[in-house]
PDB file of C-alpha atoms in Angstrom:
ATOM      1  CA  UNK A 365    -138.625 -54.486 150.312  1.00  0.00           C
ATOM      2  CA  UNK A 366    -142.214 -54.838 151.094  1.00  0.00           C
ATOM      3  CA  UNK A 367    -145.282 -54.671 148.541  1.00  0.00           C
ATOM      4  CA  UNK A 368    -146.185 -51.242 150.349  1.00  0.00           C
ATOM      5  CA  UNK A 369    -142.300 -50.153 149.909  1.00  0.00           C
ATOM      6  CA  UNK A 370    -142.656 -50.862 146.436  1.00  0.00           C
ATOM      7  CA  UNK A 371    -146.116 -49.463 145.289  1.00  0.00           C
ATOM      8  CA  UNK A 372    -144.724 -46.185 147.168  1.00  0.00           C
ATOM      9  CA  UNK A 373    -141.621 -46.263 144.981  1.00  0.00           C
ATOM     10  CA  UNK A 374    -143.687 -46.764 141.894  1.00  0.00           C
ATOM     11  CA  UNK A 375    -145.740 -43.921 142.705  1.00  0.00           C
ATOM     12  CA  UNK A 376    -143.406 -41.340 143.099  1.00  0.00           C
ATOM     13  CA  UNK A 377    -141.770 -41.965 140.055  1.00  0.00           C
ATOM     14  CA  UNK A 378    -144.792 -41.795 137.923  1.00  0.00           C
ATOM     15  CA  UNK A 379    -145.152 -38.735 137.502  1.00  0.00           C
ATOM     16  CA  UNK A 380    -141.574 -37.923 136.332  1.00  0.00           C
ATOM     17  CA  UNK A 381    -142.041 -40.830 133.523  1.00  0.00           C
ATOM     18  CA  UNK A 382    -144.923 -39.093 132.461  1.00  0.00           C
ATOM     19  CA  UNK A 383    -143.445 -35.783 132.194  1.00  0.00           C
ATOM     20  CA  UNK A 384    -140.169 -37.119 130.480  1.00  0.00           C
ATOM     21  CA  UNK A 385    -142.748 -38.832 127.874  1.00  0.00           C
ATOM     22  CA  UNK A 386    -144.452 -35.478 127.203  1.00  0.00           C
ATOM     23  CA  UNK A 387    -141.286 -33.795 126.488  1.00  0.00           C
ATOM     24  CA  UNK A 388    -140.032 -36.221 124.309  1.00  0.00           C
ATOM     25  CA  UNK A 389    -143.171 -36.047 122.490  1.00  0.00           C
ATOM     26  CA  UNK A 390    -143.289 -31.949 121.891  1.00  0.00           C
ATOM     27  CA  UNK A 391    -139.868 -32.496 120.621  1.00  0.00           C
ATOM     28  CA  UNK A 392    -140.846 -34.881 118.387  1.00  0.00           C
ATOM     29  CA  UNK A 393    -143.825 -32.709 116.982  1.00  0.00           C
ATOM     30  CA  UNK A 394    -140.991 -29.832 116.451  1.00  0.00           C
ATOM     31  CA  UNK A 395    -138.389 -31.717 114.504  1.00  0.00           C
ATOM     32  CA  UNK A 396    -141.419 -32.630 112.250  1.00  0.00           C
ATOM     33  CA  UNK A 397    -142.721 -29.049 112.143  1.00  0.00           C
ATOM     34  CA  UNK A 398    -139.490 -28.285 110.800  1.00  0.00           C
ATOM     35  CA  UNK A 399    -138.925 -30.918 108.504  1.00  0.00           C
ATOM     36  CA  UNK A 400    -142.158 -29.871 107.016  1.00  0.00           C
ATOM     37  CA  UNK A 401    -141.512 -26.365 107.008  1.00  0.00           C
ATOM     38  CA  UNK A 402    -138.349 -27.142 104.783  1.00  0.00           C
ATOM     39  CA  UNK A 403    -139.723 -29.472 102.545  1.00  0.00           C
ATOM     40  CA  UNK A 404    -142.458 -26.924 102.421  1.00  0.00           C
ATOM     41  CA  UNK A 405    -139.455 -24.192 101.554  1.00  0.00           C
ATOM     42  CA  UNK A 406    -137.641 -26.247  98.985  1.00  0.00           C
ATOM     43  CA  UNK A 407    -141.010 -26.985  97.112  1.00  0.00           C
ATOM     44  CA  UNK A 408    -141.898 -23.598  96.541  1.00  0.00           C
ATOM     45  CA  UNK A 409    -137.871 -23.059  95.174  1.00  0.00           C
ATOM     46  CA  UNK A 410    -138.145 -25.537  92.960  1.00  0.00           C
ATOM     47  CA  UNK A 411    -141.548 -24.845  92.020  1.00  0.00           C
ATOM     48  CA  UNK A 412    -139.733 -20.907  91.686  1.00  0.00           C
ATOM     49  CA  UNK A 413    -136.753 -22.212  89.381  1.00  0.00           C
ATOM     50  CA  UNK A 414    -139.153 -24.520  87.194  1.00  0.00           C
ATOM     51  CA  UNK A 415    -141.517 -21.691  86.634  1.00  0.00           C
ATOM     52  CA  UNK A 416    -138.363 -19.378  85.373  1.00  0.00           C
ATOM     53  CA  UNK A 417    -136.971 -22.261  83.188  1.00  0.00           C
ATOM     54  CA  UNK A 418    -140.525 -22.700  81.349  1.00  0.00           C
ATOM     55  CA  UNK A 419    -140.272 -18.514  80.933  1.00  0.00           C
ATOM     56  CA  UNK A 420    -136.930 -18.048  80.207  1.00  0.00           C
ATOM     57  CA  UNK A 421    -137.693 -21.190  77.314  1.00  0.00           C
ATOM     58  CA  UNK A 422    -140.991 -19.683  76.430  1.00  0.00           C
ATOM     59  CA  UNK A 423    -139.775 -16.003  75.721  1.00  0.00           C
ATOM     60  CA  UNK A 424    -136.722 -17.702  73.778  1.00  0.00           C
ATOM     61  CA  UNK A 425    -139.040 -19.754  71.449  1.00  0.00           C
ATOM     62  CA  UNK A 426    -141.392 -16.097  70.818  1.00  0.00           C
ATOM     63  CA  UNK A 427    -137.944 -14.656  69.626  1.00  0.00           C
ATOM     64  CA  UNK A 428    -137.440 -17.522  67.495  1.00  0.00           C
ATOM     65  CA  UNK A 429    -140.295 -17.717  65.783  1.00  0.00           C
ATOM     66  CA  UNK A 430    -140.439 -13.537  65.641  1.00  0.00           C
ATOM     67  CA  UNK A 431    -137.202 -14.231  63.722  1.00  0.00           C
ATOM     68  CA  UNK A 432    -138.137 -16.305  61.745  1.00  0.00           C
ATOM     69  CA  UNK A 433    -141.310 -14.957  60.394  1.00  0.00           C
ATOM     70  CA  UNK A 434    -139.467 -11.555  60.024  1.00  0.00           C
ATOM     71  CA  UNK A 435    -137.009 -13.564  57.904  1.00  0.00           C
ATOM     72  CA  UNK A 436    -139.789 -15.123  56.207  1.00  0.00           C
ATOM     73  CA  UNK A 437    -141.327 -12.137  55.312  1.00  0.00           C
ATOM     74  CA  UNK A 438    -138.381 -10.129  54.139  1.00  0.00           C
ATOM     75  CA  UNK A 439    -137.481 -13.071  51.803  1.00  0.00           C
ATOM     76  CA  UNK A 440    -140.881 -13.208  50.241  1.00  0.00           C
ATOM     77  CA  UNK A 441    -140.651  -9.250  49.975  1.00  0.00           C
ATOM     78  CA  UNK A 442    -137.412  -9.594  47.874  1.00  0.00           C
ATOM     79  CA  UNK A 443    -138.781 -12.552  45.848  1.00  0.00           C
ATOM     80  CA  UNK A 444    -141.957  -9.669  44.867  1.00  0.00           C
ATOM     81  CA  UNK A 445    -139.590  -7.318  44.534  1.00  0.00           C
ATOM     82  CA  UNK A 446    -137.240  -9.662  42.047  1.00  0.00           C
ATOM     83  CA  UNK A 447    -139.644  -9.891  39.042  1.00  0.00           C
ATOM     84  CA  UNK A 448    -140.142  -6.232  39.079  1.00  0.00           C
ATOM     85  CA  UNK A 449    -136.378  -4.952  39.185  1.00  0.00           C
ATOM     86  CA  UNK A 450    -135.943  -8.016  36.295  1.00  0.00           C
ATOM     87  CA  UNK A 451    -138.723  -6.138  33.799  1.00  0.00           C
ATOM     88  CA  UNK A 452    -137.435  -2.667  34.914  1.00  0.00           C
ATOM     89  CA  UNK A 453    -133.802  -3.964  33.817  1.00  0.00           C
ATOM     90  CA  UNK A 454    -135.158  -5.490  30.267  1.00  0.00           C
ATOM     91  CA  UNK A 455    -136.976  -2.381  29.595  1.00  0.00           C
ATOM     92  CA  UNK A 456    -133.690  -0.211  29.871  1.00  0.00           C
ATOM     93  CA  UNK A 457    -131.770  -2.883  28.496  1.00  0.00           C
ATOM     94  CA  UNK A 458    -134.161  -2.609  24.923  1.00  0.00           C
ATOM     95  CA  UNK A 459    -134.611   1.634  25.049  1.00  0.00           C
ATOM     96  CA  UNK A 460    -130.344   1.723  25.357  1.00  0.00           C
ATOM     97  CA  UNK A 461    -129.907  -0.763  22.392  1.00  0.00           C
ATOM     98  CA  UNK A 462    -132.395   0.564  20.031  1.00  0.00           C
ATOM     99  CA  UNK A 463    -131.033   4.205  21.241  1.00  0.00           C
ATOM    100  CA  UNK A 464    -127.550   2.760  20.174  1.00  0.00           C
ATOM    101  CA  UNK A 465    -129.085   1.429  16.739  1.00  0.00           C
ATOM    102  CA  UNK A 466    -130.715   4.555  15.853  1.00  0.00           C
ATOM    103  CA  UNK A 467    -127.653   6.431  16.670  1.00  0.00           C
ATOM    104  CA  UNK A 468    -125.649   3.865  14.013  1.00  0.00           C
ATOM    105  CA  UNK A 469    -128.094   4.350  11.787  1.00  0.00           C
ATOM    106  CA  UNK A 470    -128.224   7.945  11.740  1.00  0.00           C
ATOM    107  CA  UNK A 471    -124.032   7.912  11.759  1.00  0.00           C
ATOM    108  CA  UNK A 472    -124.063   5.877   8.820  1.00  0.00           C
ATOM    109  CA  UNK A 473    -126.741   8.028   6.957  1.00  0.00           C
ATOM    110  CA  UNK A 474    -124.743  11.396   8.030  1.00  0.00           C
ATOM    111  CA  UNK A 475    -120.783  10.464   8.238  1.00  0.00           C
ATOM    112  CA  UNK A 476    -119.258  13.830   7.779  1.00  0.00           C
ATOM    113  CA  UNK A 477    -121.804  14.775  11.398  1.00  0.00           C
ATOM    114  CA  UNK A 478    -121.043  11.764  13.184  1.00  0.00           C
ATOM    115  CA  UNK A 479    -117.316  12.256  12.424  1.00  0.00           C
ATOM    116  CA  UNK A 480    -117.365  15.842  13.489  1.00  0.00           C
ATOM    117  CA  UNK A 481    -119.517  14.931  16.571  1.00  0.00           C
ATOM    118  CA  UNK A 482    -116.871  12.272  17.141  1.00  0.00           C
ATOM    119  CA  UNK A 483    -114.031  15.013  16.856  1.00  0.00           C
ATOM    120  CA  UNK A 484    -115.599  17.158  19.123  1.00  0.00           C
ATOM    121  CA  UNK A 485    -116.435  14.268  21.992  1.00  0.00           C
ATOM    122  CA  UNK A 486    -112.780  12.877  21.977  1.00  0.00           C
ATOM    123  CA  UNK A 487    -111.499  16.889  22.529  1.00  0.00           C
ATOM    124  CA  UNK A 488    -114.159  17.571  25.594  1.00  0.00           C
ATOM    125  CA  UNK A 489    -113.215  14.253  26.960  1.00  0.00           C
ATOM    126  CA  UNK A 490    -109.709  14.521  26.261  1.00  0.00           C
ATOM    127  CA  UNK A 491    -109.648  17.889  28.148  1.00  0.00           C
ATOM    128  CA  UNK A 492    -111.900  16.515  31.087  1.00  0.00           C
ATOM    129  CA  UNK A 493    -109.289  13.555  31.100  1.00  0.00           C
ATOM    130  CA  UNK A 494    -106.599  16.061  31.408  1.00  0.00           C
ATOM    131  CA  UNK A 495    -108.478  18.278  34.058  1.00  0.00           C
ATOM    132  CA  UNK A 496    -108.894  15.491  36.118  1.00  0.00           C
ATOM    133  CA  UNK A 497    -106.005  13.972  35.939  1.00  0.00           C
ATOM    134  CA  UNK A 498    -104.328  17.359  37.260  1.00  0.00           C
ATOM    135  CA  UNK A 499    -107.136  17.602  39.843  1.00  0.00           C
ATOM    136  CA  UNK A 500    -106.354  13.959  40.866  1.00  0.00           C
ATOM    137  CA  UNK A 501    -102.319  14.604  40.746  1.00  0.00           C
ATOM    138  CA  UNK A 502    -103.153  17.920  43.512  1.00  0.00           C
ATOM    139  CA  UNK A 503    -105.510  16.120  45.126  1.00  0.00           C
ATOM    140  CA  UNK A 504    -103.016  12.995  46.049  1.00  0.00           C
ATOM    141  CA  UNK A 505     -99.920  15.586  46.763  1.00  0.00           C
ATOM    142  CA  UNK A 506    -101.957  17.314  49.475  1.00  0.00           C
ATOM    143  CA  UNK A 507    -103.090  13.925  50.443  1.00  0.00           C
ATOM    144  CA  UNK A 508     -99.372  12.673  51.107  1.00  0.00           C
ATOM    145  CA  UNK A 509     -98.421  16.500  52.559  1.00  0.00           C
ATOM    146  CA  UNK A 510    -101.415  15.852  55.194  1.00  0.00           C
ATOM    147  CA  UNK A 511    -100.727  12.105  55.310  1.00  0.00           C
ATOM    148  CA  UNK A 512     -96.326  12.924  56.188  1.00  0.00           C
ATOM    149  CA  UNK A 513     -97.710  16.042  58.716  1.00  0.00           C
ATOM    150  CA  UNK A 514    -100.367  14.051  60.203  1.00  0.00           C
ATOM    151  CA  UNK A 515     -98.109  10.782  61.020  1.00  0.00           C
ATOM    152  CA  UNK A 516     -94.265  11.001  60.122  1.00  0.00           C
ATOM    153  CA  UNK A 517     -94.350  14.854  61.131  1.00  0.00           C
ATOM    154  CA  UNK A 518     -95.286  13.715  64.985  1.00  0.00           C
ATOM    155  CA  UNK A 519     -92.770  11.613  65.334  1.00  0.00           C
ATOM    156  CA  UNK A 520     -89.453  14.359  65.093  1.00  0.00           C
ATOM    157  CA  UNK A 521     -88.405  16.150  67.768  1.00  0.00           C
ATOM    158  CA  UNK A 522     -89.043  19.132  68.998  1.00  0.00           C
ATOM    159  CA  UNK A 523     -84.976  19.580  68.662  1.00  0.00           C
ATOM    160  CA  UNK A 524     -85.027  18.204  64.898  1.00  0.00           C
ATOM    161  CA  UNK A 525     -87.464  21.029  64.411  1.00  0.00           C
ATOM    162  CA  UNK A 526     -85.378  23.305  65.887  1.00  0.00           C
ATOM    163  CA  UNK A 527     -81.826  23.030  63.626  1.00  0.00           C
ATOM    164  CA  UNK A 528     -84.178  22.409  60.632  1.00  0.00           C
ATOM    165  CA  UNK A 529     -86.003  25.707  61.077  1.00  0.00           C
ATOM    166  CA  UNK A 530     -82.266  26.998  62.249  1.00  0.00           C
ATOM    167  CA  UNK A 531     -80.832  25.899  58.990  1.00  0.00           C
ATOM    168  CA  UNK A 532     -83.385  27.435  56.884  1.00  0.00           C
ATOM    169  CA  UNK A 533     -82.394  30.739  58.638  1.00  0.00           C
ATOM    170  CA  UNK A 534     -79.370  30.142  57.807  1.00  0.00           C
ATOM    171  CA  UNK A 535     -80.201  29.701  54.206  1.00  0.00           C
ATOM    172  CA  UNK A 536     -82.217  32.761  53.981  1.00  0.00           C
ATOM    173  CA  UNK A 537     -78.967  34.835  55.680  1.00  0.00           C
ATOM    174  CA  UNK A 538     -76.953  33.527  52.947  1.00  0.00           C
ATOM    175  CA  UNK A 539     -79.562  34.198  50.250  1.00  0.00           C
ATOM    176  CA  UNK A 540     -80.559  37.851  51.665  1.00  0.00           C
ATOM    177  CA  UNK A 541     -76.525  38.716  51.537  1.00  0.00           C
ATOM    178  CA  UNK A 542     -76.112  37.704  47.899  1.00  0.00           C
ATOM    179  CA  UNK A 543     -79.029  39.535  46.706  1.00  0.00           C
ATOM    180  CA  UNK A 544     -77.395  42.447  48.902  1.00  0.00           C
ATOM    181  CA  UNK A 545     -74.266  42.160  47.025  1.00  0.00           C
ATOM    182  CA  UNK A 546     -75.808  41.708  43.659  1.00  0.00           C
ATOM    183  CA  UNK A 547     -77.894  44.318  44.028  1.00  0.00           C
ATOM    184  CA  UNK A 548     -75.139  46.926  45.479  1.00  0.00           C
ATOM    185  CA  UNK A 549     -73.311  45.721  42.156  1.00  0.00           C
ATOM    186  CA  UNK A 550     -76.254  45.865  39.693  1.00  0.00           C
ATOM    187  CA  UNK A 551     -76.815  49.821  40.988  1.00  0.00           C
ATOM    188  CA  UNK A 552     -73.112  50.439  40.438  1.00  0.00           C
ATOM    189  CA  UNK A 553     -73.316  49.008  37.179  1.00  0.00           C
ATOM    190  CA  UNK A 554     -76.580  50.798  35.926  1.00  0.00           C
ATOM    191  CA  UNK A 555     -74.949  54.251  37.601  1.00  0.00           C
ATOM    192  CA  UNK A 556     -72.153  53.984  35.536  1.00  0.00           C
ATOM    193  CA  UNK A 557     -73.966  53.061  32.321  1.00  0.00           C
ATOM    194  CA  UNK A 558     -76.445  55.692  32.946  1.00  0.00           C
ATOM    195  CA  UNK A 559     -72.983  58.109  32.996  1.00  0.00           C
ATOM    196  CA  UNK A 560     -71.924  56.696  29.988  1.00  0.00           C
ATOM    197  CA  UNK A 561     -75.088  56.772  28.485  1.00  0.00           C
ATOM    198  CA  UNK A 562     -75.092  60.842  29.260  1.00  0.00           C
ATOM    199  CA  UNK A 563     -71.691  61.292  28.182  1.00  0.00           C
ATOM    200  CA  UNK A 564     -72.505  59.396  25.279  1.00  0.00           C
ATOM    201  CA  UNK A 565     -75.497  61.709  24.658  1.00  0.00           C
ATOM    202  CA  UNK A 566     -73.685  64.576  24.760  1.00  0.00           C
ATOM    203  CA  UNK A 567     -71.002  63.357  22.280  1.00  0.00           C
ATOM    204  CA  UNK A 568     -73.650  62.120  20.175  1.00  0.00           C
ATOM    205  CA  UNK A 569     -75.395  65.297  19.905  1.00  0.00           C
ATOM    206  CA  UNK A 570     -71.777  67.119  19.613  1.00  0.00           C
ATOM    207  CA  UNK A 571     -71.364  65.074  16.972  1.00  0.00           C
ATOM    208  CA  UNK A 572     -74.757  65.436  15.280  1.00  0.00           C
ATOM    209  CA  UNK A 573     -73.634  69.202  15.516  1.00  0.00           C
ATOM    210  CA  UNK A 574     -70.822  68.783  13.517  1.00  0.00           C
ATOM    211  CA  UNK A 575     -72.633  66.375  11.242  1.00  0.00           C
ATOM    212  CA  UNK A 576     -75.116  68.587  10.695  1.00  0.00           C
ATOM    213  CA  UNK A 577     -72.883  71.787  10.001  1.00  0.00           C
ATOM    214  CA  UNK A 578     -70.563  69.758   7.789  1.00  0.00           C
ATOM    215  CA  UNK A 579     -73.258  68.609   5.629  1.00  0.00           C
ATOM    216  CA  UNK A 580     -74.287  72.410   5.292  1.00  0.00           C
ATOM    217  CA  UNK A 581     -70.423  73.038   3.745  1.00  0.00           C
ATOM    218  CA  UNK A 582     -70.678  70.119   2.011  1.00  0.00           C
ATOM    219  CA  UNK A 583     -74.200  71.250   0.553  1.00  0.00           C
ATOM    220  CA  UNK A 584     -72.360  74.828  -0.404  1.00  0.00           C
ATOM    221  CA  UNK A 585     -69.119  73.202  -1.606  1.00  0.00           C
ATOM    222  CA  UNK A 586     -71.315  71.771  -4.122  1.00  0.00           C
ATOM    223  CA  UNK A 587     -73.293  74.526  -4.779  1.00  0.00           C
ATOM    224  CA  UNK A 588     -69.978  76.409  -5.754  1.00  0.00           C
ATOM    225  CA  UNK A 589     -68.800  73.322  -7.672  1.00  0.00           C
ATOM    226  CA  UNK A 590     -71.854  73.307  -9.643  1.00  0.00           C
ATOM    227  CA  UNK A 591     -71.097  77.159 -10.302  1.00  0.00           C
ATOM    228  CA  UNK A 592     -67.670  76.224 -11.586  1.00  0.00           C
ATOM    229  CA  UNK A 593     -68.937  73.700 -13.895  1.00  0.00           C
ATOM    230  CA  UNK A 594     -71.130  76.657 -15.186  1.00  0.00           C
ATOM    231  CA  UNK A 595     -67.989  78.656 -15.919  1.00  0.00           C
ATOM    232  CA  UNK A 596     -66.049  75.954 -17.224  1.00  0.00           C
ATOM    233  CA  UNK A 597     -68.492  75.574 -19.544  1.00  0.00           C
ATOM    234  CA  UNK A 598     -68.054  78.677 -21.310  1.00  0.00           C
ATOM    235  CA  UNK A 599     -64.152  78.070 -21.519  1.00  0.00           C
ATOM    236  CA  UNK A 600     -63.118  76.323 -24.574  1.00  0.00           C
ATOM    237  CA  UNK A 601     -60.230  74.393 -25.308  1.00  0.00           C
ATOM    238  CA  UNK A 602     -58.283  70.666 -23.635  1.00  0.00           C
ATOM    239  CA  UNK A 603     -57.460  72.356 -20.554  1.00  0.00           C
ATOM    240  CA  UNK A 604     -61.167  73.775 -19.845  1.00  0.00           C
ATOM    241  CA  UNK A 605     -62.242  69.854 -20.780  1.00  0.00           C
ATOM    242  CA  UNK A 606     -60.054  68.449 -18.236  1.00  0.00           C
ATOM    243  CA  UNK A 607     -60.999  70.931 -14.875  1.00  0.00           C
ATOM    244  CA  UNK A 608     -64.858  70.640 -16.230  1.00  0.00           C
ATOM    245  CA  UNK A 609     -63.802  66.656 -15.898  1.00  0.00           C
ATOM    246  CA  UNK A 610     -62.091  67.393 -12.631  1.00  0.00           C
ATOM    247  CA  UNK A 611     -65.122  69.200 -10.887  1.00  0.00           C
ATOM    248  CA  UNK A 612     -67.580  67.274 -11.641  1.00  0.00           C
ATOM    249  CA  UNK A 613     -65.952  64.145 -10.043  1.00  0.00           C
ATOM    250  CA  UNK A 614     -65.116  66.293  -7.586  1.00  0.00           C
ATOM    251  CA  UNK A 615     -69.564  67.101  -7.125  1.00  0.00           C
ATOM    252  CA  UNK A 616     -70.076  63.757  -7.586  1.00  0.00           C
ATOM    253  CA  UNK A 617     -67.404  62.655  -4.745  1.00  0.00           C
ATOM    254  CA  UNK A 618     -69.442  65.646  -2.535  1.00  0.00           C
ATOM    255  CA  UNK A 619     -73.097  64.848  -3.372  1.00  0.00           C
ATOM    256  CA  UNK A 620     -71.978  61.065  -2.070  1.00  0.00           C
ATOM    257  CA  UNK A 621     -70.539  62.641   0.895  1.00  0.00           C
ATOM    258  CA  UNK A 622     -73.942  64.777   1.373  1.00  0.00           C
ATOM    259  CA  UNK A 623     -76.311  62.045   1.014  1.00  0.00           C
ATOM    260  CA  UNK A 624     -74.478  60.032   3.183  1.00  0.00           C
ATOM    261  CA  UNK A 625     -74.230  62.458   6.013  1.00  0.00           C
ATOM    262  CA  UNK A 626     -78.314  63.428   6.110  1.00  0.00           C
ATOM    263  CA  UNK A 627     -79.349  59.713   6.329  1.00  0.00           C
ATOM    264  CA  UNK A 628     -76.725  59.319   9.615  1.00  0.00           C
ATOM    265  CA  UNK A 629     -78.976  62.348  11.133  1.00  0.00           C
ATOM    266  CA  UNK A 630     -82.179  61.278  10.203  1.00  0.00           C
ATOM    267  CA  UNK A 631     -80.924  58.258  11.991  1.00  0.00           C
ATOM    268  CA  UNK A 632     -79.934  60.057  15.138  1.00  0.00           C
ATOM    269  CA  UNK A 633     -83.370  62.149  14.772  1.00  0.00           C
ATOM    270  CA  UNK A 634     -85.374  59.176  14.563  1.00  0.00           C
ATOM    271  CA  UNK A 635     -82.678  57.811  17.849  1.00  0.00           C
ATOM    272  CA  UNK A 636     -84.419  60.975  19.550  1.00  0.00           C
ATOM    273  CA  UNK A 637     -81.268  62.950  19.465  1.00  0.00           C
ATOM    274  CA  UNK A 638     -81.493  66.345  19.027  1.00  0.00           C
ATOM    275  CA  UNK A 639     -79.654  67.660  15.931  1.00  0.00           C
TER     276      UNK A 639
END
């Protein structure tokens, strides 16, 4: 190939060099671009996460020492307050023992009060012992009642319920019927003591009747007897003695008989039977 061959070659291919350089170039300025733009990126994170971290352990150490100074200052509030509940407690600690030693005094200058005061302590606390140990006793046997409804109760069936409540029915049948029957015997009973108690009436007042009307013969008998005696008396001789003797045991036997038969109807009267 000739020089002139040649320098034509060169010179058509010059220009293609020169574009392929430019190219290469641009792309070169890119890929940097980029690599900037990243590190660029990945500064500003890190820059991000650093400034969070220095927060984050900033607002932590603010809480800390908040804490602490609040912890600080409570303690030093209970150390003040310490030496003041201390003198309150010595000065209630010296009233209540010289109250207690003026109290002994006074019990040993007045025995006969401080025994009776004593007497009448031990009975008010005695009954407030007993009051509250009754209030206590209801108090824990509704306790248990609630306590078996509220956790034992839930736990049985509904069909447990059932032939319990069943059974009771049951039980009430069988108690309803005996009162029945008692009762049907208890009326039959008091009907035929209130018969008896009529017919009894009515014999008792027959019999207050006849009481009453042989006390009235009885009451004459003796009246006549007494009139015999009179007329004995006039008779003289053994035989006159001995009927005198005979009638007046015979008024003595009736005045017995007399006395005897008003006190059984005063009885009856005061019985409320007529007579």
């Amino acid at each position: 190939m000739s020089e002139t061959e040649a320098a034509g070659v060169t010179d058509d291919y010059s220009p293609a060099t020169a574009i392929s350089s430019d190219a290469t170039e641009h792309t070169s300025i890119g890929a940097v671009d980029s690599v900037e733009e990243a590190i660029g990126g990945a500064e500003k994170w890190v820059d991000g996460f650093q400034r969070t971290v220095k927060e984050s352990t900033d607002s932590a150490i603010r809480s800390a020492r908040s804490l602490r100074e609040n912890s600080t200052s409570q303690f030093l509030s209970i150390q003040d307050l310490i030496p003041h509940a201390l003198t309150q407690y010595k000065t209630y600690e010296n009233a209540f023992f010289s109250k207690v030693t003026e109290e002994l005094i006074n019990a040993k200058e007045h025995p006969a009060a401080a025994a009776g005061i004593g007497l009448a302590a031990g009975l008010v606390l005695m009954r407030g012992i007993t009051t509250s140990s009754l209030i206590t006793f209801h108090i824990r046997s509704i306790q248990k009642r609630f306590l078996f409804r509220r956790t034992l109760g839930r736990f049985q069936s509904e069909e447990a319920q059932f032939l319990r409540a069943e059974k009771h029915v049951q039980d009430l049948n069988m108690s309803v019927d005996l009162m029945k029957k008692e009762s049907s015997k208890l009326l039959e009973r008091s009907a035929l003591a209130e018969k008896d108690m009529k017919r009894g009436l009515s014999e008792l007042m027959n019999s207050g009747n006849n009481i009453h009307r042989l006390a009235k013969s009885v009451h004459k008998v003796e009246c006549e007897a007494a009139g015999l005696m009179d007329g004995l008396r006039q008779i003289p001789g053994r035989e006159a003695i001995k009927l005198r003797a005979e009638v007046a045991s015979m008024t003595s036997l009736l005045r017995q008989k007399r006395i005897a038969l008003n006190k059984r109807i005063m009885g009856m009267s005061e019985l409320g039977v007529p007579v």
